[in-house]
Amino acid sequence: MEMTGGQILMQALVDEAVDVIFGFPGGAVIEVYDELVKTDIEHILVRHEQGAVHAADGYARASGKVGVCLVTSGPGATNTVTGIASAHSDSIPLVVITGQVPTQLIGNDAFQEVDIVGITRPCTKHNYLINDVADIGKVIREAFYLARTGRPGPVLVDIPKNLVSAKTKYKPVTQVHMKSYNPTYSPNMKQLKKVAKLVKEARKPVIFAGGGIILSGASEVLTAFARKTHIPVTASLMGLGGFPGSDPLWLGMIGMHGTYRANMSASFCDLMIGIGVRFDDRVTGKTDAFAEQAEIVHIDIDPTSIRKNIAVNIPIVGDCKQSLASLNELVADQDSDTLLNRKKEWLDQIDEWKKTNPLAYDQKDIIKPQFVVEKLFELTKGEAIVTTEVGQNQMWAAQYYHFDRPNNFITSGGLGCMGFGLPAAIGAQIAKPDRTVVDIAGDGSIQMNIQEMATAVQYKLPVKIVILNNGFLGMVRQWQELFYGKRYAATCMDCAPDFVKLAEAYGAVGLRAKKPTEVEQVLSEGLATPGPVIMDFAVEPEEGVYPMVPAGAPITEMLLV
Amino acid sequence: MNAEKHILTMLVDNQPGVLSRVVGLFSGRGYNIESLCVAPTIDPLVSRITLVTNANLPAIEQIEKQLRKLINVIKLRDLSGKEAVRREMALICVKAKPENRAEILRIVDIFRCKVVDIGLEHYIIEVSGDMDKLDALINLLKPMGIKKIARTGAVALFREPN
């Protein structure tokens, strides 16, 4: 059957069960949009292409599916780069379709032409420039396959405008075969047996879980493994929710703003089992001092993650879920009580650390940002999907909202991309229409993609935005306070919009709390109000995120308040 | 840890942009490329890239893993060990004053290379061999004055087991 490139593209998307696309039209994709409206695929019109990618990212994380974006050539394509880089850092499966100028104009510096494949080469898992209409079906299939398998990631497909209307005989592509791409899912059993032996012998073990737990759906097997072996669990920012935050074995987050007991446990353990992590510098601090007394086991599906940042004793390439399931079988015959007895002193020590240095703040007559997050946690019973912007708001969300389940915490972890939270909340809300979705934001970062308020209003998405408004770019200010002699260079945002009026201008609801006594009231009202709501909390301007490990120091060297 | 020379050979998809992925990986991650050689294989869909880099042990492990991770890299091998044949070719344009001409030809003879172009004041010499041989020849020709040089960079093949 003869079909146009546009029709083949739509067929391929339908075959991939795509039900929503986040996008923004333009000259090079008019024909694509003309085909898109003939399908059942829902299109969410964002207000900026960066928002489209973050929304697709939030959608992917909340739904577990591949997020899809559609944008035009040139500026449309370049505006996606930040979002793509963020998804790449966090291993989020996306397919980003960009329009390109017609084939015969490529290389001519045509209107709205950029080499987006060249630009995004280092920040995509893979990318394609399609040269022949007959390749569209195959490339789209490959793109989805690459995006969601192995270590997931964003894949960009650049389609020249003339190919969309060009015709070819359509041959459905049912199976993807790529000779040079075979991710390793099954772990090496010999290596795993060594781990099981270490687990039996260890007196001071720690599990360090990362985003890989969430991406591979390994939360349940991880929880079973930790409970059976009585090994306490810490997690990176990306791993939050991979292990229940309410479990007695939970240590809290590790790293620069990790809890005291998590950082101490990681530093003094005799066995560290890192699963689905990449030992990022924000986690390890000074690498030489990291877990220096421990045998380190590192399980990850991406071989490049292993031995990139730290030396490990037992490297295992494999899927987190499969590896943990196999480990559970290997430790099945170990006696749970014996394992517990062996660790008694260690667990007591951790309890002691927890008692002496818990996460804490003083609630005075001015609103503390931590208090807002704690109240939000209480009022949503810990069941909201939380997205964040980046900076202090993100760290307070990570510290004070205790996630019991995976896929509920959506944050730009690796890239640390301000402006992420609102569009990601929009994507998450579309994936989970019945859930409460809250963006925990700062007054600085919310302004980076505030235009997406219009998207939320247009599609009647009831996202709730909690602005911890301190009038500063707070995290940088905190560094300036601690390490740069309190010289607040360019971090004071003393001209901010009135967020309540701004919400109203967008057709949403705006609420404000100025005193601690108003916090609960505003949160309750905001959460109960239908449609998008901005809640503006005037918080302590110079509150800091603690504990804090100075960059490059060992993670035992924590500034506590 | 000391940096050592490694010669990597890889089969890659013969497509536009593939070389750029390989080279971009080196520049983006701060690794160095000493020489690079690319050409199609017998299978027109596949090219062979031979690349020489200087790196210490952890870095070369990372480089190899990162290269293998590229979707278009089909196969990669480190041919730094003895079980490989390594060769490089160069064209060397050397000044050939009358008093040096005989000496240059003698050197060419000893090194079993060829003179491929002769002018009133120059020879162009074609030489192939392992990198040490090329370096030795270049050292001997330097006093006569090397006007131009074009080296291909190393190529290498694994020796088939008998």
PDB file of N, CA, C and O in Angstrom, chain A residues 13-57:
ATOM      1  N   LEU A  13       3.634   5.391  15.305  1.00  0.00           N
ATOM      2  CA  LEU A  13       3.339   5.869  16.667  1.00  0.00           C
ATOM      3  C   LEU A  13       2.166   5.092  17.266  1.00  0.00           C
ATOM      4  O   LEU A  13       2.186   4.722  18.440  1.00  0.00           O
ATOM      5  N   VAL A  14       1.158   4.852  16.435  1.00  0.00           N
ATOM      6  CA  VAL A  14       0.005   4.071  16.910  1.00  0.00           C
ATOM      7  C   VAL A  14       0.450   2.648  17.262  1.00  0.00           C
ATOM      8  O   VAL A  14       0.066   2.100  18.290  1.00  0.00           O
ATOM      9  N   ASP A  15       1.316   2.067  16.418  1.00  0.00           N
ATOM     10  CA  ASP A  15       1.836   0.721  16.702  1.00  0.00           C
ATOM     11  C   ASP A  15       2.589   0.679  18.025  1.00  0.00           C
ATOM     12  O   ASP A  15       2.644  -0.348  18.692  1.00  0.00           O
ATOM     13  N   GLU A  16       3.210   1.797  18.381  1.00  0.00           N
ATOM     14  CA  GLU A  16       3.942   1.864  19.650  1.00  0.00           C
ATOM     15  C   GLU A  16       3.017   2.224  20.813  1.00  0.00           C
ATOM     16  O   GLU A  16       3.479   2.501  21.915  1.00  0.00           O
ATOM     17  N   ALA A  17       1.708   2.256  20.543  1.00  0.00           N
ATOM     18  CA  ALA A  17       0.707   2.556  21.573  1.00  0.00           C
ATOM     19  C   ALA A  17       0.890   3.943  22.199  1.00  0.00           C
ATOM     20  O   ALA A  17       0.633   4.147  23.380  1.00  0.00           O
ATOM     21  N   VAL A  18       1.346   4.885  21.378  1.00  0.00           N
ATOM     22  CA  VAL A  18       1.470   6.260  21.875  1.00  0.00           C
ATOM     23  C   VAL A  18       0.075   6.847  22.016  1.00  0.00           C
ATOM     24  O   VAL A  18      -0.718   6.799  21.068  1.00  0.00           O
ATOM     25  N   ASP A  19      -0.249   7.373  23.201  1.00  0.00           N
ATOM     26  CA  ASP A  19      -1.571   7.992  23.319  1.00  0.00           C
ATOM     27  C   ASP A  19      -1.509   9.498  23.533  1.00  0.00           C
ATOM     28  O   ASP A  19      -2.506  10.179  23.426  1.00  0.00           O
ATOM     29  N   VAL A  20      -0.321  10.015  23.840  1.00  0.00           N
ATOM     30  CA  VAL A  20      -0.222  11.459  24.003  1.00  0.00           C
ATOM     31  C   VAL A  20       1.142  11.943  23.509  1.00  0.00           C
ATOM     32  O   VAL A  20       2.151  11.268  23.657  1.00  0.00           O
ATOM     33  N   ILE A  21       1.102  13.125  22.867  1.00  0.00           N
ATOM     34  CA  ILE A  21       2.340  13.756  22.393  1.00  0.00           C
ATOM     35  C   ILE A  21       2.374  15.173  22.929  1.00  0.00           C
ATOM     36  O   ILE A  21       1.353  15.880  22.904  1.00  0.00           O
ATOM     37  N   PHE A  22       3.532  15.582  23.436  1.00  0.00           N
ATOM     38  CA  PHE A  22       3.708  16.961  23.893  1.00  0.00           C
ATOM     39  C   PHE A  22       4.446  17.706  22.794  1.00  0.00           C
ATOM     40  O   PHE A  22       5.498  17.247  22.343  1.00  0.00           O
ATOM     41  N   GLY A  23       3.899  18.827  22.346  1.00  0.00           N
ATOM     42  CA  GLY A  23       4.564  19.454  21.223  1.00  0.00           C
ATOM     43  C   GLY A  23       4.194  20.892  20.982  1.00  0.00           C
ATOM     44  O   GLY A  23       3.422  21.520  21.737  1.00  0.00           O
ATOM     45  N   PHE A  24       4.801  21.392  19.919  1.00  0.00           N
ATOM     46  CA  PHE A  24       4.609  22.784  19.522  1.00  0.00           C
ATOM     47  C   PHE A  24       4.842  22.824  18.014  1.00  0.00           C
ATOM     48  O   PHE A  24       5.897  22.407  17.542  1.00  0.00           O
ATOM     49  N   PRO A  25       3.849  23.311  17.241  1.00  0.00           N
ATOM     50  CA  PRO A  25       3.987  23.211  15.779  1.00  0.00           C
ATOM     51  C   PRO A  25       4.900  24.277  15.177  1.00  0.00           C
ATOM     52  O   PRO A  25       5.335  25.197  15.866  1.00  0.00           O
ATOM     53  N   GLY A  26       5.169  24.135  13.908  1.00  0.00           N
ATOM     54  CA  GLY A  26       6.002  25.095  13.186  1.00  0.00           C
ATOM     55  C   GLY A  26       6.075  24.670  11.731  1.00  0.00           C
ATOM     56  O   GLY A  26       5.562  23.607  11.360  1.00  0.00           O
ATOM     57  N   GLY A  27       6.737  25.489  10.927  1.00  0.00           N
ATOM     58  CA  GLY A  27       6.737  25.299   9.476  1.00  0.00           C
ATOM     59  C   GLY A  27       7.146  23.907   9.037  1.00  0.00           C
ATOM     60  O   GLY A  27       6.525  23.310   8.157  1.00  0.00           O
ATOM     61  N   ALA A  28       8.186  23.367   9.659  1.00  0.00           N
ATOM     62  CA  ALA A  28       8.724  22.099   9.178  1.00  0.00           C
ATOM     63  C   ALA A  28       7.867  20.902   9.585  1.00  0.00           C
ATOM     64  O   ALA A  28       8.079  19.801   9.095  1.00  0.00           O
ATOM     65  N   VAL A  29       6.899  21.111  10.495  1.00  0.00           N
ATOM     66  CA  VAL A  29       6.074  19.972  10.930  1.00  0.00           C
ATOM     67  C   VAL A  29       4.576  20.186  10.667  1.00  0.00           C
ATOM     68  O   VAL A  29       3.745  19.461  11.197  1.00  0.00           O
ATOM     69  N   ILE A  30       4.246  21.176   9.831  1.00  0.00           N
ATOM     70  CA  ILE A  30       2.826  21.410   9.545  1.00  0.00           C
ATOM     71  C   ILE A  30       2.173  20.144   9.001  1.00  0.00           C
ATOM     72  O   ILE A  30       1.098  19.734   9.438  1.00  0.00           O
ATOM     73  N   GLU A  31       2.856  19.476   8.075  1.00  0.00           N
ATOM     74  CA  GLU A  31       2.271  18.274   7.475  1.00  0.00           C
ATOM     75  C   GLU A  31       2.132  17.153   8.511  1.00  0.00           C
ATOM     76  O   GLU A  31       1.203  16.367   8.455  1.00  0.00           O
ATOM     77  N   VAL A  32       3.099  17.090   9.453  1.00  0.00           N
ATOM     78  CA  VAL A  32       3.006  16.061  10.496  1.00  0.00           C
ATOM     79  C   VAL A  32       1.769  16.324  11.349  1.00  0.00           C
ATOM     80  O   VAL A  32       0.991  15.413  11.651  1.00  0.00           O
ATOM     81  N   TYR A  33       1.578  17.587  11.725  1.00  0.00           N
ATOM     82  CA  TYR A  33       0.399  17.935  12.529  1.00  0.00           C
ATOM     83  C   TYR A  33      -0.884  17.663  11.756  1.00  0.00           C
ATOM     84  O   TYR A  33      -1.894  17.260  12.334  1.00  0.00           O
ATOM     85  N   ASP A  34      -0.825  17.878  10.439  1.00  0.00           N
ATOM     86  CA  ASP A  34      -1.998  17.643   9.612  1.00  0.00           C
ATOM     87  C   ASP A  34      -2.401  16.165   9.639  1.00  0.00           C
ATOM     88  O   ASP A  34      -3.579  15.820   9.557  1.00  0.00           O
ATOM     89  N   GLU A  35      -1.412  15.295   9.787  1.00  0.00           N
ATOM     90  CA  GLU A  35      -1.709  13.867   9.934  1.00  0.00           C
ATOM     91  C   GLU A  35      -2.099  13.532  11.368  1.00  0.00           C
ATOM     92  O   GLU A  35      -2.970  12.699  11.613  1.00  0.00           O
ATOM     93  N   LEU A  36      -1.431  14.209  12.306  1.00  0.00           N
ATOM     94  CA  LEU A  36      -1.661  13.907  13.731  1.00  0.00           C
ATOM     95  C   LEU A  36      -3.125  14.121  14.122  1.00  0.00           C
ATOM     96  O   LEU A  36      -3.708  13.324  14.861  1.00  0.00           O
ATOM     97  N   VAL A  37      -3.731  15.194  13.592  1.00  0.00           N
ATOM     98  CA  VAL A  37      -5.127  15.469  13.977  1.00  0.00           C
ATOM     99  C   VAL A  37      -6.095  14.396  13.477  1.00  0.00           C
ATOM    100  O   VAL A  37      -7.205  14.284  13.981  1.00  0.00           O
ATOM    101  N   LYS A  38      -5.643  13.600  12.493  1.00  0.00           N
ATOM    102  CA  LYS A  38      -6.520  12.542  11.981  1.00  0.00           C
ATOM    103  C   LYS A  38      -6.451  11.277  12.847  1.00  0.00           C
ATOM    104  O   LYS A  38      -7.162  10.318  12.595  1.00  0.00           O
ATOM    105  N   THR A  39      -5.539  11.251  13.833  1.00  0.00           N
ATOM    106  CA  THR A  39      -5.410  10.060  14.682  1.00  0.00           C
ATOM    107  C   THR A  39      -6.118  10.296  16.022  1.00  0.00           C
ATOM    108  O   THR A  39      -6.633  11.376  16.284  1.00  0.00           O
ATOM    109  N   ASP A  40      -6.105   9.261  16.865  1.00  0.00           N
ATOM    110  CA  ASP A  40      -6.672   9.389  18.213  1.00  0.00           C
ATOM    111  C   ASP A  40      -5.642   9.856  19.231  1.00  0.00           C
ATOM    112  O   ASP A  40      -5.935   9.957  20.415  1.00  0.00           O
ATOM    113  N   ILE A  41      -4.426  10.095  18.763  1.00  0.00           N
ATOM    114  CA  ILE A  41      -3.377  10.507  19.707  1.00  0.00           C
ATOM    115  C   ILE A  41      -3.691  11.913  20.202  1.00  0.00           C
ATOM    116  O   ILE A  41      -3.961  12.822  19.414  1.00  0.00           O
ATOM    117  N   GLU A  42      -3.652  12.068  21.545  1.00  0.00           N
ATOM    118  CA  GLU A  42      -3.914  13.388  22.112  1.00  0.00           C
ATOM    119  C   GLU A  42      -2.665  14.240  21.982  1.00  0.00           C
ATOM    120  O   GLU A  42      -1.539  13.762  22.180  1.00  0.00           O
ATOM    121  N   HIS A  43      -2.835  15.499  21.628  1.00  0.00           N
ATOM    122  CA  HIS A  43      -1.696  16.399  21.548  1.00  0.00           C
ATOM    123  C   HIS A  43      -1.817  17.469  22.623  1.00  0.00           C
ATOM    124  O   HIS A  43      -2.868  18.094  22.770  1.00  0.00           O
ATOM    125  N   ILE A  44      -0.755  17.651  23.401  1.00  0.00           N
ATOM    126  CA  ILE A  44      -0.742  18.701  24.420  1.00  0.00           C
ATOM    127  C   ILE A  44       0.126  19.840  23.901  1.00  0.00           C
ATOM    128  O   ILE A  44       1.339  19.677  23.705  1.00  0.00           O
ATOM    129  N   LEU A  45      -0.513  20.967  23.674  1.00  0.00           N
ATOM    130  CA  LEU A  45       0.203  22.138  23.160  1.00  0.00           C
ATOM    131  C   LEU A  45       0.853  22.875  24.318  1.00  0.00           C
ATOM    132  O   LEU A  45       0.170  23.497  25.135  1.00  0.00           O
ATOM    133  N   VAL A  46       2.177  22.781  24.403  1.00  0.00           N
ATOM    134  CA  VAL A  46       2.906  23.490  25.456  1.00  0.00           C
ATOM    135  C   VAL A  46       3.131  24.926  25.014  1.00  0.00           C
ATOM    136  O   VAL A  46       2.733  25.327  23.924  1.00  0.00           O
ATOM    137  N   ARG A  47       3.801  25.707  25.864  1.00  0.00           N
ATOM    138  CA  ARG A  47       4.053  27.106  25.512  1.00  0.00           C
ATOM    139  C   ARG A  47       5.516  27.346  25.169  1.00  0.00           C
ATOM    140  O   ARG A  47       5.905  28.438  24.782  1.00  0.00           O
ATOM    141  N   HIS A  48       6.335  26.351  25.344  1.00  0.00           N
ATOM    142  CA  HIS A  48       7.759  26.453  25.014  1.00  0.00           C
ATOM    143  C   HIS A  48       8.242  25.013  24.843  1.00  0.00           C
ATOM    144  O   HIS A  48       7.850  24.141  25.629  1.00  0.00           O
ATOM    145  N   GLU A  49       9.094  24.777  23.855  1.00  0.00           N
ATOM    146  CA  GLU A  49       9.488  23.389  23.564  1.00  0.00           C
ATOM    147  C   GLU A  49      10.229  22.727  24.726  1.00  0.00           C
ATOM    148  O   GLU A  49      10.190  21.512  24.887  1.00  0.00           O
ATOM    149  N   GLN A  50      10.934  23.523  25.535  1.00  0.00           N
ATOM    150  CA  GLN A  50      11.593  22.922  26.708  1.00  0.00           C
ATOM    151  C   GLN A  50      10.539  22.278  27.609  1.00  0.00           C
ATOM    152  O   GLN A  50      10.741  21.190  28.154  1.00  0.00           O
ATOM    153  N   GLY A  51       9.399  22.980  27.725  1.00  0.00           N
ATOM    154  CA  GLY A  51       8.295  22.450  28.514  1.00  0.00           C
ATOM    155  C   GLY A  51       7.784  21.130  27.955  1.00  0.00           C
ATOM    156  O   GLY A  51       7.411  20.227  28.713  1.00  0.00           O
ATOM    157  N   ALA A  52       7.773  21.003  26.634  1.00  0.00           N
ATOM    158  CA  ALA A  52       7.294  19.758  26.010  1.00  0.00           C
ATOM    159  C   ALA A  52       8.155  18.581  26.448  1.00  0.00           C
ATOM    160  O   ALA A  52       7.647  17.511  26.777  1.00  0.00           O
ATOM    161  N   VAL A  53       9.464  18.783  26.464  1.00  0.00           N
ATOM    162  CA  VAL A  53      10.357  17.667  26.797  1.00  0.00           C
ATOM    163  C   VAL A  53      10.249  17.321  28.285  1.00  0.00           C
ATOM    164  O   VAL A  53      10.161  16.156  28.655  1.00  0.00           O
ATOM    165  N   HIS A  54      10.232  18.340  29.148  1.00  0.00           N
ATOM    166  CA  HIS A  54      10.080  18.054  30.582  1.00  0.00           C
ATOM    167  C   HIS A  54       8.725  17.388  30.862  1.00  0.00           C
ATOM    168  O   HIS A  54       8.626  16.507  31.723  1.00  0.00           O
ATOM    169  N   ALA A  55       7.690  17.820  30.142  1.00  0.00           N
ATOM    170  CA  ALA A  55       6.368  17.210  30.344  1.00  0.00           C
ATOM    171  C   ALA A  55       6.403  15.743  29.918  1.00  0.00           C
ATOM    172  O   ALA A  55       5.880  14.865  30.622  1.00  0.00           O
ATOM    173  N   ALA A  56       7.059  15.479  28.788  1.00  0.00           N
ATOM    174  CA  ALA A  56       7.173  14.089  28.327  1.00  0.00           C
ATOM    175  C   ALA A  56       7.982  13.277  29.341  1.00  0.00           C
ATOM    176  O   ALA A  56       7.699  12.099  29.590  1.00  0.00           O
ATOM    177  N   ASP A  57       8.981  13.911  29.938  1.00  0.00           N
ATOM    178  CA  ASP A  57       9.809  13.284  30.970  1.00  0.00           C
ATOM    179  C   ASP A  57       8.938  12.922  32.190  1.00  0.00           C
ATOM    180  O   ASP A  57       8.950  11.777  32.672  1.00  0.00           O
TER     181      ASP A  57
END
